[in-house]
Amino acid sequence: MIGCCYGFARFAYGLFTPVLTTEFGLTSTTVGGIAAGSYVGYCAAIIVGAIVTSRIGPRSVAIGAGTIATLGMTLVALAPSAWVLALGVLIAGTSTGIASPPLAAAVSQRIPGAAGDRAQTIVNAGTGIGVLVSGPIAFALFDHWRVAWGVYAVLAAATTVWVASSVNGTPDPTNHRAPTRRWRDGSAGLVAASLLTGVGSIAVWSFGRDLISTAGSASVAVASIAWTVLGAAGIAGALGGDLMQRIGTRRAWMITTVAMSAATAVLALAPWSLVAIMLAVSVFGAAYIGLTGLLLVWSTRVYPDKPSLGVGLSFFMVAFGQALGAPTAGVLIDARGATTTFILFAMVGVTAAAVRPAAARVHSIDGQR
């Protein structure tokens, strides 16, 4: 489900920006605006997803996420105009916000302790699997992009049926008790780190494929392979939980933050070099999925009694940063060029390394230490 919602419904848009630009006569500013719509939808949806998961449990919410992803991608496939395209991207993007809280809650309820941290990062790495699968489909059907999005929608529909029979869980145990504190020790750091991660990652997600194809003059094959490599490397982000346990959360966070920003800068400086492209997308894919996995674990540590709330807060801020960053990047690319824009966003992203992650802690049921 994470692969379908993130890899297809949210991030495949960036994979098709060159052909969509030609089809609908889009500028970089418009491309960024449409991408921002997806993230705005995500921001609204993750609040709803967190609240509803807390009240009714994970299963129904996860099914809703798959249904919305299928609907949004179907609309993209049938879009007769840029406005309908934007609406489809927005609806598809909301699915990611709805998917994360119920799946995180289901894992948290079924797998406790260190094994639960590892499981959370493995599920989160589904994004990499989705991106990995989306690349070959895009390569084979790039000139027939509507068919490609139809394939994505069918895969999402099938996965939704699978989720309906596999995901279970109960409402949060404190749901019917006194309200818990929404702002905890560690919330400020979680919010800051999530926001900076969102801003720092958006240049590659929304404009990376276009940069490789235009500034780098890469063929459709090279650009599609690069996207596939990015997804494959993202699967390595599943090791984020193990890395955190081996070297500590703080070091793992710093290494992955610096790695993602360095990859963004390398892609900006050498989009014409095949070696640089493949190195950059590999590091970016692994680092981004690793970072979001660490944020997921971080959020469950700050909110151990309300995992859906913690994940909702963190991933809301990631998407909010991406929603702010996407149109800004589009405007800057039109005004200053892609290289300068990518470097600026890499500089913003690396500042997240200064934020100290929350350590494992014990809370009572009302959220107090």
Short mmCIF file of C-alpha atoms in Angstrom, two decimals:
data_model
loop_
_atom_site.label_atom_id
_atom_site.label_comp_id
_atom_site.label_asym_id
_atom_site.label_seq_id
_atom_site.Cartn_x
_atom_site.Cartn_y
_atom_site.Cartn_z
CA MET A 1 0.00 0.00 0.00
CA ILE A 2 2.84 2.41 0.78
CA GLY A 3 4.41 1.55 -2.59
CA CYS A 4 1.17 2.31 -4.46
CA CYS A 5 0.33 5.50 -2.59
CA TYR A 6 3.81 7.02 -2.43
CA GLY A 7 5.64 5.41 -5.34
CA PHE A 8 2.76 5.71 -7.82
CA ALA A 9 0.15 8.22 -6.66
CA ARG A 10 2.57 10.78 -5.23
CA PHE A 11 5.99 10.54 -6.83
CA ALA A 12 5.27 9.17 -10.32
CA TYR A 13 4.10 12.65 -11.32
CA GLY A 14 7.72 13.85 -11.30
CA LEU A 15 8.65 10.94 -13.55
CA PHE A 16 6.24 12.11 -16.24
CA THR A 17 6.78 15.88 -16.08
CA PRO A 18 8.59 16.07 -19.46
CA VAL A 19 5.74 14.45 -21.40
CA LEU A 20 3.06 16.23 -19.36
CA THR A 21 4.77 19.55 -20.04
CA THR A 22 4.54 18.88 -23.77
CA GLU A 23 1.00 17.47 -23.62
CA PHE A 24 -0.51 20.35 -21.67
CA GLY A 25 1.92 23.20 -22.40
CA LEU A 26 3.07 23.53 -18.79
CA THR A 27 5.81 25.84 -17.49
CA SER A 28 8.13 24.91 -14.62
CA THR A 29 6.06 27.18 -12.39
CA THR A 30 2.88 25.31 -13.34
CA VAL A 31 4.57 21.93 -12.86
CA GLY A 32 5.61 23.02 -9.37
CA GLY A 33 2.12 24.33 -8.63
CA ILE A 34 0.50 21.02 -9.58
CA ALA A 35 3.03 19.14 -7.45
CA ALA A 36 2.25 21.48 -4.56
CA GLY A 37 -1.43 20.58 -4.90
CA SER A 38 -0.56 16.95 -4.26
CA TYR A 39 1.28 17.87 -1.08
CA VAL A 40 -1.47 20.23 0.09
CA GLY A 41 -3.94 17.38 -0.32
CA TYR A 42 -1.56 15.19 1.66
CA CYS A 43 -1.39 17.74 4.48
CA ALA A 44 -5.15 17.83 4.84
CA ALA A 45 -5.53 14.07 4.49
CA ILE A 46 -2.95 13.08 7.09
CA ILE A 47 -4.78 15.06 9.76
CA VAL A 48 -7.97 13.22 8.90
CA GLY A 49 -6.12 9.90 8.64
CA ALA A 50 -4.56 10.29 12.08
CA ILE A 51 -7.80 11.29 13.79
CA VAL A 52 -9.96 8.64 12.12
CA THR A 53 -7.39 5.88 12.70
CA SER A 54 -7.32 6.78 16.38
CA ARG A 55 -11.10 6.46 16.57
CA ILE A 56 -12.00 3.49 14.36
CA GLY A 57 -8.75 1.56 13.91
CA PRO A 58 -6.39 0.98 10.97
CA ARG A 59 -8.21 -1.35 8.57
CA SER A 60 -11.00 0.86 7.21
CA VAL A 61 -8.68 3.86 6.91
CA ALA A 62 -6.09 1.86 4.98
CA ILE A 63 -8.80 0.65 2.59
CA GLY A 64 -9.89 4.25 2.12
CA ALA A 65 -6.33 5.24 1.22
CA GLY A 66 -6.13 2.63 -1.53
CA THR A 67 -9.52 3.58 -2.90
CA ILE A 68 -8.58 7.26 -3.12
CA ALA A 69 -5.23 6.45 -4.75
CA THR A 70 -7.02 4.40 -7.39
CA LEU A 71 -9.54 7.18 -8.04
CA GLY A 72 -6.89 9.90 -8.33
CA MET A 73 -4.66 7.95 -10.71
CA THR A 74 -7.65 7.02 -12.86
CA LEU A 75 -8.49 10.71 -13.14
CA VAL A 76 -4.91 11.50 -14.20
CA ALA A 77 -5.09 8.80 -16.88
CA LEU A 78 -8.29 10.31 -18.29
CA ALA A 79 -7.38 14.01 -17.84
CA PRO A 80 -8.51 16.12 -20.84
CA SER A 81 -6.91 19.34 -19.53
CA ALA A 82 -4.29 20.66 -17.15
CA TRP A 83 -6.99 21.50 -14.60
CA VAL A 84 -8.29 17.93 -14.49
CA LEU A 85 -4.69 16.68 -14.37
CA ALA A 86 -4.07 18.90 -11.34
CA LEU A 87 -7.23 17.60 -9.67
CA GLY A 88 -6.21 14.00 -10.27
CA VAL A 89 -2.72 14.61 -8.88
CA LEU A 90 -4.25 16.31 -5.82
CA ILE A 91 -6.65 13.44 -5.13
CA ALA A 92 -3.94 10.84 -5.68
CA GLY A 93 -1.63 12.74 -3.34
CA THR A 94 -4.17 12.70 -0.52
CA SER A 95 -3.97 8.91 -0.42
CA THR A 96 -0.48 9.05 1.03
CA GLY A 97 -1.64 11.13 3.97
CA ILE A 98 -4.43 8.70 4.69
CA ALA A 99 -2.21 5.60 4.34
CA SER A 100 0.63 6.37 6.73
CA PRO A 101 -1.19 6.69 10.10
CA PRO A 102 -3.20 3.44 9.91
CA LEU A 103 -0.27 1.33 8.73
CA ALA A 104 2.03 2.80 11.40
CA ALA A 105 -0.64 2.16 14.03
CA ALA A 106 -1.19 -1.42 12.85
CA VAL A 107 2.53 -2.19 13.04
CA SER A 108 2.87 -0.47 16.41
CA GLN A 109 0.04 -2.58 17.86
CA ARG A 110 1.31 -5.89 16.52
CA ILE A 111 5.11 -5.59 16.89
CA PRO A 112 6.56 -4.00 20.06
CA GLY A 113 10.03 -2.73 20.91
CA ALA A 114 13.09 -2.77 18.66
CA ALA A 115 11.45 -5.22 16.29
CA GLY A 116 8.66 -2.69 15.86
CA ASP A 117 11.15 0.05 14.93
CA ARG A 118 12.63 -2.26 12.31
CA ALA A 119 9.19 -3.16 10.98
CA GLN A 120 8.18 0.49 10.70
CA THR A 121 11.22 1.30 8.55
CA ILE A 122 10.62 -1.79 6.39
CA VAL A 123 7.01 -0.77 5.70
CA ASN A 124 8.13 2.80 5.03
CA ALA A 125 10.59 1.49 2.42
CA GLY A 126 7.57 0.47 0.36
CA THR A 127 8.00 3.89 -1.24
CA GLY A 128 11.21 2.64 -2.82
CA ILE A 129 9.47 -0.45 -4.15
CA GLY A 130 6.75 1.72 -5.67
CA VAL A 131 9.28 4.00 -7.35
CA LEU A 132 11.24 0.95 -8.54
CA VAL A 133 8.15 -0.51 -10.20
CA SER A 134 6.98 2.81 -11.63
CA GLY A 135 10.24 3.35 -13.55
CA PRO A 136 10.04 0.39 -15.98
CA ILE A 137 6.34 1.05 -16.54
CA ALA A 138 7.12 4.66 -17.41
CA PHE A 139 9.95 3.62 -19.72
CA ALA A 140 7.77 1.15 -21.59
CA LEU A 141 4.78 3.49 -21.80
CA PHE A 142 6.35 6.97 -21.68
CA ASP A 143 4.72 8.10 -24.93
CA HIS A 144 1.49 6.42 -23.78
CA TRP A 145 1.45 7.98 -20.34
CA ARG A 146 -2.31 7.59 -19.94
CA VAL A 147 -1.95 3.82 -20.19
CA ALA A 148 0.87 3.94 -17.63
CA TRP A 149 -1.32 5.75 -15.12
CA GLY A 150 -4.11 3.27 -15.84
CA VAL A 151 -1.72 0.44 -14.95
CA TYR A 152 -0.81 2.21 -11.71
CA ALA A 153 -4.51 2.53 -10.87
CA VAL A 154 -5.15 -1.18 -11.48
CA LEU A 155 -2.21 -2.15 -9.26
CA ALA A 156 -3.50 0.15 -6.53
CA ALA A 157 -6.98 -1.36 -6.75
CA ALA A 158 -5.59 -4.90 -6.44
CA THR A 159 -3.46 -3.88 -3.47
CA THR A 160 -6.48 -2.34 -1.77
CA VAL A 161 -8.27 -5.69 -1.94
CA TRP A 162 -5.18 -7.33 -0.42
CA VAL A 163 -5.05 -4.76 2.39
CA ALA A 164 -8.72 -5.37 3.17
CA SER A 165 -7.90 -8.97 4.06
CA SER A 166 -4.53 -8.37 5.73
CA VAL A 167 -4.51 -5.20 7.85
CA ASN A 168 -6.13 -5.21 11.25
CA GLY A 169 -5.90 -3.38 14.52
CA THR A 170 -7.93 -1.53 17.11
CA PRO A 171 -8.59 2.13 17.94
CA ASP A 172 -5.99 3.81 20.15
CA PRO A 173 -6.36 2.54 23.74
CA THR A 174 -6.65 6.06 25.14
CA ASN A 175 -9.30 7.08 22.65
CA HIS A 176 -12.19 7.04 25.12
CA ARG A 177 -10.24 8.41 28.07
CA ALA A 178 -9.24 11.95 28.99
CA PRO A 179 -7.63 13.90 26.12
CA THR A 180 -3.86 13.51 25.90
CA ARG A 181 -1.38 16.33 25.45
CA ARG A 182 -0.90 17.05 21.77
CA TRP A 183 2.44 18.85 22.26
CA ARG A 184 5.13 16.85 24.03
CA ASP A 185 8.78 17.18 24.90
CA GLY A 186 10.44 16.47 21.56
CA SER A 187 7.56 17.70 19.40
CA ALA A 188 9.37 20.89 18.36
CA GLY A 189 12.40 19.00 17.13
CA LEU A 190 10.23 16.49 15.30
CA VAL A 191 8.34 19.29 13.54
CA ALA A 192 11.51 21.18 12.55
CA ALA A 193 13.28 18.08 11.24
CA SER A 194 10.24 16.96 9.27
CA LEU A 195 9.72 20.39 7.68
CA LEU A 196 13.36 20.72 6.62
CA THR A 197 13.36 17.19 5.21
CA GLY A 198 10.32 18.03 3.11
CA VAL A 199 11.81 21.21 1.69
CA GLY A 200 15.21 19.63 1.09
CA SER A 201 13.82 16.68 -0.85
CA ILE A 202 11.31 18.32 -3.17
CA ALA A 203 13.69 19.53 -5.90
CA VAL A 204 14.66 15.97 -6.85
CA TRP A 205 11.18 14.51 -6.48
CA SER A 206 9.43 17.14 -8.61
CA PHE A 207 12.17 18.28 -11.02
CA GLY A 208 14.91 15.62 -10.93
CA ARG A 209 13.65 13.73 -13.97
CA ASP A 210 13.24 16.98 -15.89
CA LEU A 211 16.76 18.10 -14.92
CA ILE A 212 18.28 14.88 -16.21
CA SER A 213 16.33 15.11 -19.47
CA THR A 214 16.85 18.81 -20.20
CA ALA A 215 20.04 20.12 -18.59
CA GLY A 216 21.66 16.71 -18.90
CA SER A 217 20.15 15.88 -22.31
CA ALA A 218 19.61 12.31 -21.18
CA SER A 219 17.43 9.97 -23.20
CA VAL A 220 14.11 8.66 -21.97
CA ALA A 221 15.83 5.34 -21.28
CA VAL A 222 18.54 6.88 -19.09
CA ALA A 223 16.08 9.03 -17.17
CA SER A 224 13.74 6.09 -16.58
CA ILE A 225 16.60 3.83 -15.49
CA ALA A 226 17.77 6.54 -13.10
CA TRP A 227 14.31 6.69 -11.55
CA THR A 228 14.26 2.91 -11.23
CA VAL A 229 17.68 2.97 -9.57
CA LEU A 230 16.39 5.63 -7.17
CA GLY A 231 13.55 3.34 -6.16
CA ALA A 232 15.78 0.29 -5.82
CA ALA A 233 18.18 2.23 -3.62
CA GLY A 234 15.22 3.42 -1.58
CA ILE A 235 14.56 -0.15 -0.52
CA ALA A 236 17.85 0.08 1.36
CA GLY A 237 16.09 2.67 3.50
CA ALA A 238 14.45 -0.30 5.21
CA LEU A 239 17.80 -0.75 6.95
CA GLY A 240 17.30 2.57 8.73
CA GLY A 241 16.02 0.83 11.84
CA ASP A 242 19.06 -1.44 11.98
CA LEU A 243 21.42 1.49 11.35
CA MET A 244 19.78 3.42 14.17
CA GLN A 245 20.25 0.52 16.57
CA ARG A 246 23.91 0.06 15.59
CA ILE A 247 25.20 3.64 15.64
CA GLY A 248 22.46 5.52 17.49
CA THR A 249 19.59 7.67 16.30
CA ARG A 250 21.60 10.90 16.34
CA ARG A 251 24.41 9.63 14.10
CA ALA A 252 22.01 7.84 11.77
CA TRP A 253 20.00 11.04 11.38
CA MET A 254 23.05 13.20 10.62
CA ILE A 255 24.51 10.76 8.10
CA THR A 256 21.29 10.33 6.13
CA THR A 257 20.51 14.07 6.14
CA VAL A 258 23.93 15.01 4.80
CA ALA A 259 23.76 12.18 2.25
CA MET A 260 20.42 13.34 0.81
CA SER A 261 21.59 16.94 0.49
CA ALA A 262 24.90 15.92 -1.06
CA ALA A 263 23.08 13.77 -3.62
CA THR A 264 20.84 16.72 -4.57
CA ALA A 265 23.90 18.92 -5.09
CA VAL A 266 25.75 16.31 -7.16
CA LEU A 267 22.77 15.90 -9.47
CA ALA A 268 22.60 19.67 -9.93
CA LEU A 269 26.30 20.04 -10.70
CA ALA A 270 26.71 17.12 -13.13
CA PRO A 271 23.37 16.17 -14.75
CA TRP A 272 25.28 15.37 -17.97
CA SER A 273 27.38 12.63 -16.33
CA LEU A 274 25.89 9.13 -16.29
CA VAL A 275 28.10 8.14 -13.34
CA ALA A 276 27.08 11.23 -11.35
CA ILE A 277 23.40 10.70 -12.14
CA MET A 278 23.37 7.09 -10.99
CA LEU A 279 25.43 7.87 -7.89
CA ALA A 280 23.21 10.80 -6.96
CA VAL A 281 19.89 9.01 -7.40
CA SER A 282 21.16 5.93 -5.53
CA VAL A 283 22.26 7.96 -2.53
CA PHE A 284 19.16 10.15 -2.64
CA GLY A 285 16.78 7.18 -2.77
CA ALA A 286 18.39 5.36 0.14
CA ALA A 287 18.79 8.53 2.21
CA TYR A 288 15.26 9.87 1.68
CA ILE A 289 13.57 6.60 2.58
CA GLY A 290 15.97 6.23 5.50
CA LEU A 291 15.13 9.73 6.73
CA THR A 292 11.38 9.24 6.57
CA GLY A 293 11.78 5.89 8.33
CA LEU A 294 13.78 7.55 11.09
CA LEU A 295 11.12 10.27 11.36
CA LEU A 296 8.49 7.55 11.68
CA VAL A 297 10.35 5.89 14.55
CA TRP A 298 11.09 9.31 16.07
CA SER A 299 7.38 10.17 16.05
CA THR A 300 6.38 6.92 17.76
CA ARG A 301 8.93 7.65 20.48
CA VAL A 302 7.53 11.12 21.12
CA TYR A 303 3.95 9.75 20.98
CA PRO A 304 4.20 6.09 22.10
CA ASP A 305 0.59 6.03 23.27
CA LYS A 306 -0.73 7.74 20.10
CA PRO A 307 1.41 6.50 17.20
CA SER A 308 -1.07 7.61 14.55
CA LEU A 309 -1.01 11.14 15.98
CA GLY A 310 2.80 11.28 16.05
CA VAL A 311 3.18 9.92 12.53
CA GLY A 312 0.45 12.28 11.33
CA LEU A 313 2.25 15.29 12.79
CA SER A 314 5.64 14.34 11.36
CA PHE A 315 4.50 13.39 7.89
CA PHE A 316 2.20 16.43 7.76
CA MET A 317 5.25 18.65 8.23
CA VAL A 318 7.23 16.72 5.59
CA ALA A 319 4.43 17.29 3.10
CA PHE A 320 3.96 20.90 4.21
CA GLY A 321 7.64 21.51 3.47
CA GLN A 322 7.22 19.88 0.06
CA ALA A 323 4.07 21.91 -0.62
CA LEU A 324 5.97 25.11 0.14
CA GLY A 325 9.05 23.98 -1.75
CA ALA A 326 7.51 22.71 -5.00
CA PRO A 327 6.10 26.02 -6.33
CA THR A 328 9.09 27.91 -4.97
CA ALA A 329 11.44 25.58 -6.83
CA GLY A 330 9.42 26.00 -10.02
CA VAL A 331 9.60 29.79 -9.84
CA LEU A 332 13.33 29.72 -9.06
CA ILE A 333 14.05 27.34 -11.94
CA ASP A 334 12.27 29.68 -14.36
CA ALA A 335 14.12 32.68 -12.92
CA ARG A 336 17.59 31.37 -11.95
CA GLY A 337 17.96 27.95 -13.52
CA ALA A 338 17.86 24.41 -12.19
CA THR A 339 21.47 24.22 -10.95
CA THR A 340 21.15 27.19 -8.60
CA THR A 341 17.75 26.03 -7.39
CA PHE A 342 18.90 22.50 -6.59
CA ILE A 343 21.92 23.80 -4.68
CA LEU A 344 19.75 26.15 -2.62
CA PHE A 345 17.35 23.36 -1.70
CA ALA A 346 20.26 21.07 -0.79
CA MET A 347 21.53 23.77 1.57
CA VAL A 348 18.13 24.01 3.24
CA GLY A 349 17.88 20.24 3.60
CA VAL A 350 21.27 19.80 5.26
CA THR A 351 20.30 22.13 8.12
CA ALA A 352 18.05 19.33 9.42
CA ALA A 353 21.22 17.58 10.60
CA ALA A 354 21.43 20.11 13.43
CA VAL A 355 18.15 18.89 14.96
CA ARG A 356 18.59 16.30 17.69
CA PRO A 357 16.26 13.26 17.43
CA ALA A 358 14.31 12.03 20.43
CA ALA A 359 15.81 9.08 22.29
CA ALA A 360 13.75 6.10 23.34
CA ARG A 361 11.71 7.06 26.37
CA VAL A 362 8.98 5.68 28.55
CA HIS A 363 5.63 7.47 28.83
CA SER A 364 2.65 6.77 30.97
CA ILE A 365 -0.66 6.35 29.24
CA ASP A 366 -1.56 10.05 29.42
CA GLY A 367 1.63 11.06 27.64
CA GLN A 368 3.58 12.33 30.67
CA ARG A 369 7.09 11.07 31.43
#
